[in-house]
XYZ file of C-alpha atoms in Angstrom:
513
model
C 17.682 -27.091 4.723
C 15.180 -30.608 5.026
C 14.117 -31.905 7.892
C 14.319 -36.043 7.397
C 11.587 -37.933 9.517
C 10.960 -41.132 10.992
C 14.409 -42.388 10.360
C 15.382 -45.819 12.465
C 17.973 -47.462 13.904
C 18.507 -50.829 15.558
C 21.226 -48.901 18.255
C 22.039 -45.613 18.898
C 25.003 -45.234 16.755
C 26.032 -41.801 14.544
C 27.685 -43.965 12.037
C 25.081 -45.812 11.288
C 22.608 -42.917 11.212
C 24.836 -40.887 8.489
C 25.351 -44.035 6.490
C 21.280 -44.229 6.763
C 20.728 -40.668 5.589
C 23.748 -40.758 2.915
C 21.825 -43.504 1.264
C 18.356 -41.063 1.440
C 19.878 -37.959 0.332
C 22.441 -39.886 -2.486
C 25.258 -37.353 -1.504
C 28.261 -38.042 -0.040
C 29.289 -34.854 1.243
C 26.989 -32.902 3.827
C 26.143 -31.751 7.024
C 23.246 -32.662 9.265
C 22.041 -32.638 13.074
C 20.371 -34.578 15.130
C 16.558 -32.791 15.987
C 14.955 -34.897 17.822
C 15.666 -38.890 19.245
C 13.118 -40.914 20.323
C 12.189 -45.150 21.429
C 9.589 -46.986 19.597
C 9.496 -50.326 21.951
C 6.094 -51.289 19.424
C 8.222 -53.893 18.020
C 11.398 -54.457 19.343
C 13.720 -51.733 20.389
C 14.231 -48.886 17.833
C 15.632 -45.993 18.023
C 13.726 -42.992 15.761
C 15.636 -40.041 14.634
C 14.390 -36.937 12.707
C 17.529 -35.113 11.395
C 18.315 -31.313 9.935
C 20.649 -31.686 6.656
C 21.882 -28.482 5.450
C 22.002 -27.969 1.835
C 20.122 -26.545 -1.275
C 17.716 -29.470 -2.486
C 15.086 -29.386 -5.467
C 11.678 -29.757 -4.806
C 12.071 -32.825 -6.767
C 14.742 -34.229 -4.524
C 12.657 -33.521 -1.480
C 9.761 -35.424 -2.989
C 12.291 -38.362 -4.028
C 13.036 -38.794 0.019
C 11.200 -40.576 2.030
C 9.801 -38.735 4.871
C 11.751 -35.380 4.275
C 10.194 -32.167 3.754
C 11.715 -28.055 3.747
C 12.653 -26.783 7.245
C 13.101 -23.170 8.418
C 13.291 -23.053 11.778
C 11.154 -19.788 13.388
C 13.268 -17.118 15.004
C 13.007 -15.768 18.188
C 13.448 -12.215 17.869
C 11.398 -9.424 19.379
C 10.947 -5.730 18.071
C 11.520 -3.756 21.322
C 9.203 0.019 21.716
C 10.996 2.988 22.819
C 10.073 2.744 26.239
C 12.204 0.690 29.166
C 9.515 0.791 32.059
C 10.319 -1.097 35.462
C 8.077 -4.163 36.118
C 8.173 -5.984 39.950
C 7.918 -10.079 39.107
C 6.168 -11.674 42.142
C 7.715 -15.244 42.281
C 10.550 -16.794 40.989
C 9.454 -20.377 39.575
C 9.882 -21.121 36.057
C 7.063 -18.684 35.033
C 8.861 -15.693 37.117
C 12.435 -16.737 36.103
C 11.974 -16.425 32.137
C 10.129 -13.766 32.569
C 12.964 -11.646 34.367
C 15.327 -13.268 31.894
C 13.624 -11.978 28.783
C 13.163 -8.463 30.112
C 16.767 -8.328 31.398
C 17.991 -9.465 28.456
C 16.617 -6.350 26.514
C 17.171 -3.757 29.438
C 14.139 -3.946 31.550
C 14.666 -3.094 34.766
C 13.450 -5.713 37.093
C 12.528 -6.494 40.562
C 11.546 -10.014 41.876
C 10.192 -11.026 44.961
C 10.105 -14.313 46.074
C 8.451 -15.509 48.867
C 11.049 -18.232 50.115
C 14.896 -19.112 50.269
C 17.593 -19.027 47.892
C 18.269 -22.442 46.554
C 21.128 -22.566 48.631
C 19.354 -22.291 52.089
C 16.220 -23.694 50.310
C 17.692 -27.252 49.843
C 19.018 -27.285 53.466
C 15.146 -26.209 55.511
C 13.584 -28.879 53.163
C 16.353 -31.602 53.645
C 16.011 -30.436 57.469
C 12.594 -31.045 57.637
C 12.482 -34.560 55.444
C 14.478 -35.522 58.198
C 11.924 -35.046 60.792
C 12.191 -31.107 61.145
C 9.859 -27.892 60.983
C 7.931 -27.569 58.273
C 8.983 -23.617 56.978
C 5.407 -22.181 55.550
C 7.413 -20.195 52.985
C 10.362 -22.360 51.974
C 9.296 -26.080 51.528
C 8.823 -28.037 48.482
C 6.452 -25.468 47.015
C 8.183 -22.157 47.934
C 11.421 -21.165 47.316
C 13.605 -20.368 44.470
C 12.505 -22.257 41.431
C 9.474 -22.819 42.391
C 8.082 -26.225 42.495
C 9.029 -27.907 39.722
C 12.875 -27.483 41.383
C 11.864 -30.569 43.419
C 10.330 -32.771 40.971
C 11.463 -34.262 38.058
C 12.890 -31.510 36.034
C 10.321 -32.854 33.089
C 10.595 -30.410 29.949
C 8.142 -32.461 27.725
C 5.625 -30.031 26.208
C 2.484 -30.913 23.611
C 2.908 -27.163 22.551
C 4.592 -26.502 18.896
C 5.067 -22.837 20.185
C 8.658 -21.787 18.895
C 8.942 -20.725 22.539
C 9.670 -24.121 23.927
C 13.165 -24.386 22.174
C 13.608 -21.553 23.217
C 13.192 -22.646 26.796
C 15.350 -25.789 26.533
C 17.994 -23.881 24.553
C 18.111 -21.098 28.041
C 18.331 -23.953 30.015
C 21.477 -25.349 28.065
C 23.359 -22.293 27.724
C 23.419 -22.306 32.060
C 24.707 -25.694 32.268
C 21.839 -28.537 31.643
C 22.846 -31.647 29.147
C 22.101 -30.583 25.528
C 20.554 -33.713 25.246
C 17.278 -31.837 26.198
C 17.026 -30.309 22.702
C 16.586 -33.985 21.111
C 14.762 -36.270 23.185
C 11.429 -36.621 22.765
C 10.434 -37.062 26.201
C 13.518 -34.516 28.096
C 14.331 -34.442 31.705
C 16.996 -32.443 33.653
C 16.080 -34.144 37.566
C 16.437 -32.155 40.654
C 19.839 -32.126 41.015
C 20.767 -30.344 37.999
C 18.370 -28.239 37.504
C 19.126 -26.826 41.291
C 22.587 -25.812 40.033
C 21.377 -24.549 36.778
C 18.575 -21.950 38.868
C 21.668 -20.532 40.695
C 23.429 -19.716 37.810
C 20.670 -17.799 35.883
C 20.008 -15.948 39.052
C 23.526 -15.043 39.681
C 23.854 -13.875 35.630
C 20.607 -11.966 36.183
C 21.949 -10.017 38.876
C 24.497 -9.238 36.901
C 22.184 -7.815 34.570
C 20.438 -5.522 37.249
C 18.203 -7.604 38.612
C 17.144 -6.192 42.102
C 16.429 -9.707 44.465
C 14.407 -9.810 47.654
C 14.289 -12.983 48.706
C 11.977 -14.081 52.100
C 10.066 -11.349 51.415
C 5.948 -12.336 51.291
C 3.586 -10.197 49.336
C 0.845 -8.969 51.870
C -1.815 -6.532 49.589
C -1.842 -4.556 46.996
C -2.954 -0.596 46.323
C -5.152 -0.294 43.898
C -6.158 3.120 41.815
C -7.816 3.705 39.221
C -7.533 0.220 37.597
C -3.991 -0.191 38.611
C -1.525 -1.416 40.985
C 0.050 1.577 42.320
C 2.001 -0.928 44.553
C 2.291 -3.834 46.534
C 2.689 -4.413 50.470
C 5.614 -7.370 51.893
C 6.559 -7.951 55.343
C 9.623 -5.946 53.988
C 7.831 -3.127 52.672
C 6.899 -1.688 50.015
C 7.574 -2.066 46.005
C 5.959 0.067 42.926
C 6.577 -0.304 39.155
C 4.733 0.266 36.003
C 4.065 -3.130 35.360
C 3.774 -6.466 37.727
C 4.131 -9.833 36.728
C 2.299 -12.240 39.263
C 3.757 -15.644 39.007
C 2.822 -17.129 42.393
C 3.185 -20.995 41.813
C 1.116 -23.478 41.813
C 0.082 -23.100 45.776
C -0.256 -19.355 46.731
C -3.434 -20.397 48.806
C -3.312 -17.220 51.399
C -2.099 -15.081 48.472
C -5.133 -16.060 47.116
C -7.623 -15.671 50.077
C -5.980 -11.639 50.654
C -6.600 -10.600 46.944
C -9.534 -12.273 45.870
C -11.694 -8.684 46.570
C -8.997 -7.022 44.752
C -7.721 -9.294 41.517
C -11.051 -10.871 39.342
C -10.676 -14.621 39.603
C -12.889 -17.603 39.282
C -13.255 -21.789 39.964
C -11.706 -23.766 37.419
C -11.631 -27.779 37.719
C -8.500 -29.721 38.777
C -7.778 -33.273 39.797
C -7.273 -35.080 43.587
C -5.915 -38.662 44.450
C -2.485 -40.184 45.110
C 0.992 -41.169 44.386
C 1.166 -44.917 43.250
C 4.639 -46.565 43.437
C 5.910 -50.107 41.476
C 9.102 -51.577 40.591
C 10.975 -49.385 38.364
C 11.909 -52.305 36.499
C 8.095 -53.794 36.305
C 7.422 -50.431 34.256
C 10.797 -50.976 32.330
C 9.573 -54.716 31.098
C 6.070 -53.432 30.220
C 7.025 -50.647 28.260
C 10.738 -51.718 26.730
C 9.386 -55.823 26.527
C 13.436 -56.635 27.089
C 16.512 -55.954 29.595
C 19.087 -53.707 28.869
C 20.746 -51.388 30.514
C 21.359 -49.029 27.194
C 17.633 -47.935 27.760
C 16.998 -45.487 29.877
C 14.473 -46.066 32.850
C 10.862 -46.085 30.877
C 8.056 -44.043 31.960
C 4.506 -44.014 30.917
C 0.848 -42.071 30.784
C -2.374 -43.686 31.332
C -5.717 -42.436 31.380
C -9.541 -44.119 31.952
C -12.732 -42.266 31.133
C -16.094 -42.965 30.960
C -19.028 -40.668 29.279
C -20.239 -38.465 32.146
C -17.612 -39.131 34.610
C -14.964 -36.905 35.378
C -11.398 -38.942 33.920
C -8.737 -40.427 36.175
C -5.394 -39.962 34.850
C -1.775 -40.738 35.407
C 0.448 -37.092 36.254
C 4.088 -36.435 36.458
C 5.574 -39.447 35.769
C 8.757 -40.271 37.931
C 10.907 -42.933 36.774
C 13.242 -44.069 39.026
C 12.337 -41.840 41.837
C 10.647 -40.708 45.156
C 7.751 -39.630 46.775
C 8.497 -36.196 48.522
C 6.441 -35.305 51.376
C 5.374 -31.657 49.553
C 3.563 -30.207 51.973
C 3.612 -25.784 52.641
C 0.838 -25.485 55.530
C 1.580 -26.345 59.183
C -1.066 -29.362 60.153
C -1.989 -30.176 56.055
C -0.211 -32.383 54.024
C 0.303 -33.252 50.494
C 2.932 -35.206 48.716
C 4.400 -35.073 45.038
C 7.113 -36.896 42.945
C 10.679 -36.421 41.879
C 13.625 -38.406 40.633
C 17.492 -37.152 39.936
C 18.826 -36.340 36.455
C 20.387 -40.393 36.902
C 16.930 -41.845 37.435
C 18.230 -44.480 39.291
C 16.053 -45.143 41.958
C 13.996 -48.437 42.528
C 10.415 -47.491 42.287
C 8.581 -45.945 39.514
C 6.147 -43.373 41.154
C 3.345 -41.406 39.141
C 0.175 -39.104 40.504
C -3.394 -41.424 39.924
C -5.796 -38.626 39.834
C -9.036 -37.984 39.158
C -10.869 -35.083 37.494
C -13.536 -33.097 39.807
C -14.832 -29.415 39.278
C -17.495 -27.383 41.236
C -20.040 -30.134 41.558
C -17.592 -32.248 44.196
C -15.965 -29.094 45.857
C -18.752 -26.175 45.825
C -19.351 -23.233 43.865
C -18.320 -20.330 46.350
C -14.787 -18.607 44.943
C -11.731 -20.477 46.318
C -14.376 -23.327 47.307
C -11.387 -25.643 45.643
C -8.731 -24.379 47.445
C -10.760 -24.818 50.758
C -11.806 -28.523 49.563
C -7.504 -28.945 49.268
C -7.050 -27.712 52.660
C -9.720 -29.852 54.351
C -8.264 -33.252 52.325
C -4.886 -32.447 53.358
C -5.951 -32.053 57.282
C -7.593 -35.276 56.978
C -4.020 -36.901 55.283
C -2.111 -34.948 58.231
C -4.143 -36.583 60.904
C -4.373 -40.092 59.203
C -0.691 -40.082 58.915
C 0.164 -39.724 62.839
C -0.111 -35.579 63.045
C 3.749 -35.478 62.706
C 4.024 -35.347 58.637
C 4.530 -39.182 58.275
C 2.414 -39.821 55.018
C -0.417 -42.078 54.777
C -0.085 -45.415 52.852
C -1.875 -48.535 51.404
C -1.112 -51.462 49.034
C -3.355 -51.621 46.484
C -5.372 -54.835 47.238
C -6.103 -53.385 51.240
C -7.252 -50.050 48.822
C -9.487 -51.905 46.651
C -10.754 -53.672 49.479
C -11.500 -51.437 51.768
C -9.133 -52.607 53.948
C -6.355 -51.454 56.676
C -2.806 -52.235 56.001
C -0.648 -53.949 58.073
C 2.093 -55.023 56.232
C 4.050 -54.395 52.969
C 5.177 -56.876 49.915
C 8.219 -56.464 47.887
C 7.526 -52.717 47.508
C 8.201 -49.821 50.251
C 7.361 -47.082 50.394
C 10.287 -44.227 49.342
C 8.366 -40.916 50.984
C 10.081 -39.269 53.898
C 10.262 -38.060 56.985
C 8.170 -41.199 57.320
C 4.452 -43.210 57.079
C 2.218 -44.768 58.359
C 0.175 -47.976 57.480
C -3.247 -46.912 56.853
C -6.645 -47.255 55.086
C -6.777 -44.529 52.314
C -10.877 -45.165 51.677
C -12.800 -42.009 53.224
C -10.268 -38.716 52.686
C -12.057 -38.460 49.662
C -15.146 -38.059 48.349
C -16.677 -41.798 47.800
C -17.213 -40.521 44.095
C -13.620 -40.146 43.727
C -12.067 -43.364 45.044
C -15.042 -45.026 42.597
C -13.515 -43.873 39.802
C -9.665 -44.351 40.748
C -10.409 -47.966 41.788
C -11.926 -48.646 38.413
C -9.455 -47.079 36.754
C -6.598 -49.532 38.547
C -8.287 -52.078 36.660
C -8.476 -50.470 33.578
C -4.519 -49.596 33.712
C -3.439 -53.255 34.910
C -4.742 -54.463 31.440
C -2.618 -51.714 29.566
C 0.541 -52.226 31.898
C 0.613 -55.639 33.532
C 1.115 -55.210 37.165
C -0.412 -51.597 37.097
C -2.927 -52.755 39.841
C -0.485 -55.388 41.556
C -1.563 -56.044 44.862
C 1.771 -55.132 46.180
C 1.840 -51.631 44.159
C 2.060 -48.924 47.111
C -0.560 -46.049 47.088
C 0.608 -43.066 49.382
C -1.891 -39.807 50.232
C -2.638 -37.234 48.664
C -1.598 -35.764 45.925
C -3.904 -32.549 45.904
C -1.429 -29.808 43.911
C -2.057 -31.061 40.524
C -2.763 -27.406 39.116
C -4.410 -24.114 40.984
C -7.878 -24.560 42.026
C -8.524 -21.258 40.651
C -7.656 -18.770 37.552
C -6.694 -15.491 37.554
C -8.896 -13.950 35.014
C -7.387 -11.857 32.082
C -7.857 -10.209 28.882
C -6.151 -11.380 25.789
C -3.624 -9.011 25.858
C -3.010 -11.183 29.037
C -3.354 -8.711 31.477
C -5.785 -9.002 34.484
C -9.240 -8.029 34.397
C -10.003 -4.799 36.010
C -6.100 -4.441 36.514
C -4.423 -2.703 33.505
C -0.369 -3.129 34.905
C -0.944 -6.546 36.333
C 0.042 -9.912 34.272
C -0.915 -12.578 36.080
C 0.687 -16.024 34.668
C 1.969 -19.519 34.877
C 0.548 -22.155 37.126
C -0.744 -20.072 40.144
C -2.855 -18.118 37.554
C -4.101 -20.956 36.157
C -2.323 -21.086 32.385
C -0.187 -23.403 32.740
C 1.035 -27.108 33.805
C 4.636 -27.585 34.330
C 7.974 -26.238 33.754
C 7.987 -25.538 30.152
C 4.160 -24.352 30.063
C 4.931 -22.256 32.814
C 8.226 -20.534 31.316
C 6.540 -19.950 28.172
C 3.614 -17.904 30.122
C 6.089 -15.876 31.639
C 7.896 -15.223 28.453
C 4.229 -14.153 26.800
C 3.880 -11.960 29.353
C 7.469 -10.189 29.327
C 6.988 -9.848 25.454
C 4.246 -7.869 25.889
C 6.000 -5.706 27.994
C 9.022 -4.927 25.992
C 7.049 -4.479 22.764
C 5.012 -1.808 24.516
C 1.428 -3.818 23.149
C -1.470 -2.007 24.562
């Protein structure tokens, strides 16, 4: 088999792209797949294809073709040890999910605790409270089933060449998501699918065995002799050999109980806002042309200087919303998401800026109390009643309040409130995201529109702290614990996070010491 490269295409059109590749190869008879699809808008619209031919070819012939080299694609196979022991998984976002999948799949028994609701009810307290409702503290946009990438925008893009990624999107076909997602360069499932698709692995894995206990919040654990002998809920108790911590990105008072117990330490994130524009500003930047064969564009920006922390642009949302994200009575916080039809009118993104112990203090969990203090200040600002604080751009820049809106609204629910964003932060901080507005209009025209909507805060970019561990990836001090994904502080998003958790359940059903 070849892999064929860099092959383009004026539309998106399978006759076409065989007649292309039957003119490369100089056979008339073969078979070939589609690997991976992509849009290079550089100069006009094209579409790029890299494509899997079967077939025994020379070395010669390979070398004859442009752009074509041998493929063997890496299998995923593990080599299981001779003993089955039970492991507890302590979350069920992406990271816990694969992780019970893998070790179900080869006969692991498996309990998982998750915090939150079910999907099912999960959907209904968060639609509840969008809608001017109680906040739940343990089902909300952060807890629940899923985790929090289940209210986002289903992204699967990954920078990682680990064979464990197509591994990941292929999972996520087989329970229903559009296969699609194993070609396209950058793939996306949106909330709405990938809500269906998390039921369905749950109800196969209990199937499997899988013992559930859902609304059930870890309290402590016992610890003796270097391991976890078991862990405390407000539902009682749970042992096993091994135990999997995938907490999510926001397990703050998780955090706060274990920290004598579980070796962790600082590590840097990033702090700022959502920014909304015209979906179809970002469409003309990016795509240079209407049509409505392209799908809604997206983009990444990023400004540095030397010795200042970057500002960046996170979790893209084309098409979408601003959700109102917060998990802490009297804090709040707000993300992005769009459906799997990206159809919305706004474009939203996170505008962030880089900041490590020298802006939020060098005591343990000094981050996660720096979070808690912005998001007061964002809760108060908005009203005290979860209504999210917002600015255009040119009252931001200038210091100024707010008191009316251009062509762009804001899209974040239950509600906002007019404001003046300057002051939540650290004045070091809005420095360096107001210069970096500037910096982005001249890569995206429009980028720093004085219209363009800025909403507060988006403070969940990644854990403020890591779980420490060995190489063998278990905790430090803590021989049965793995502690993964985002709330651990290895990962960044869905497919990062499922690929910790499958690290970690390899481990286990290889038996490596």
């Amino acid at each position: 088999m070849i892999i064929i490269r860099d092959i383009k295409l004026e539309k998106m059109d399978e006759s076409k792209l065989e007649a292309k590749i039957r003119r490369l190869i100089k056979r008339d008879q073969f078979k070939y797949t589609v690997y991976r699809r992509s849009i290079d808008a550089r100069k006009g619209i094209l579409y790029n294809y890299q494509v899997l031919v079967e077939g025994k070819f020379s070395e010669k012939e390979v070398k004859r073709i442009k752009n074509a080299a041998f493929y063997n694609e890496e299998s995923y196979e593990l080599t299981p040890g001779e003993k089955k022991p039970s492991v507890c998984v302590v979350g069920f976002g992406p990271c816990g999910i694969f992780a019970s999948y893998l070790l179900s799949k080869y006969g692991i028994p498996v309990t998982v605790i998750e915090r939150g609701s079910k999907v099912e009810e999960r959907m209904k307290k968060i639609d509840d409270f969008l809608h001017g409702g109680k906040l739940d503290e343990n089902t909300n946009v952060q807890f629940g089933e899923g985790g929090a990438g289940t209210f986002s925008d289903g992204k699967l893009t990954s920078r990682s060449k680990d064979k464990r990624v197509r591994e990941v999107l292929k999972t996520f076909v087989e329970y229903g998501a559009p296969s699609d997602i194993l070609i396209d360069q950058k793939p996306h499932i949106g909330t709405d699918v990938l809500s269906e698709i998390i039921v369905k692995i749950r109800k196969d894995l209990v199937q499997k065995g899988v013992d559930f206990h859902f609304d059930t919040t870890m309290e402590d654990i016992v610890v003796e002799k270097g391991k976890i002998t078991k862990i405390l809920t407000d539902k009682g108790d749970f042992t096993a050999d091994y135990y999997i911590f995938a907490l999510g990105n926001s397990p703050r008072d998780t955090l706060f109980q274990l920290k004598d117990k579980i070796s962790m330490s600082n590590k840097p994130f990033a702090v700022g806002y959502r920014i909304e524009h015209p979906q179809e500003l970002i469409d003309l930047s990016q795509y240079k042309t209407k049509s409505e064969e392209l799908p809604p564009a997206s983009y990444q920006l990023s400004h540095s200087k030397e010795n200042q922390r970057g500002v960046y642009t996170f979790c893209m949302c084309p098409g979408g919303y601003v959700v109102n994200s917060s998990s802490e009575e009297g804090r709040l916080c707000v993300n992005g998401m769009s459906y799997h039809s990206r159809d919305g009118e706004n474009a939203n993104s996170a505008i962030v800026c880089g900041i490590g112990e020298e802006v939020y203090g060098t005591n343990l969990l000094d981050g996660v109390r720096f979070q808690r203090e912005i998001e007061e200040k964002a809760f108060q600002l908005g009203g005290g009643n979860y209504n999210a604080p917002v600015q255009r751009i040119e009252d931001y820049l200038s210091d100024t309040l707010t008191t009316s809106f251009g062509r762009i609204k804001p899209t974040v629910k239950p509600g906002y409130t007019m404001t003046n964003l300057n002051g939540i932060y650290p004045k070091i901080v809005d420095d360096y995201i107001k210069e970096a507005l500037s910096a982005m209009g001249r890569k995206i025209k429009g980028f720093d529109q004085k219209d363009a909507v800025l909403t507060g805060v988006e403070t969940r970019t990644s854990c403020a702290v890591r779980l420490d561990r060995e190489d063998n990836m278990r905790s430090k001090g803590l021989s049965n614990l793995y502690p993964c994904g985002e709330g651990a502080g290895y990962a960044g998003g869905i497919v990062s996070s499922a690929i910790d958790g499958l690290k970690a359940a390899e481990q286990i059903i290889e038996n490596k010491e």
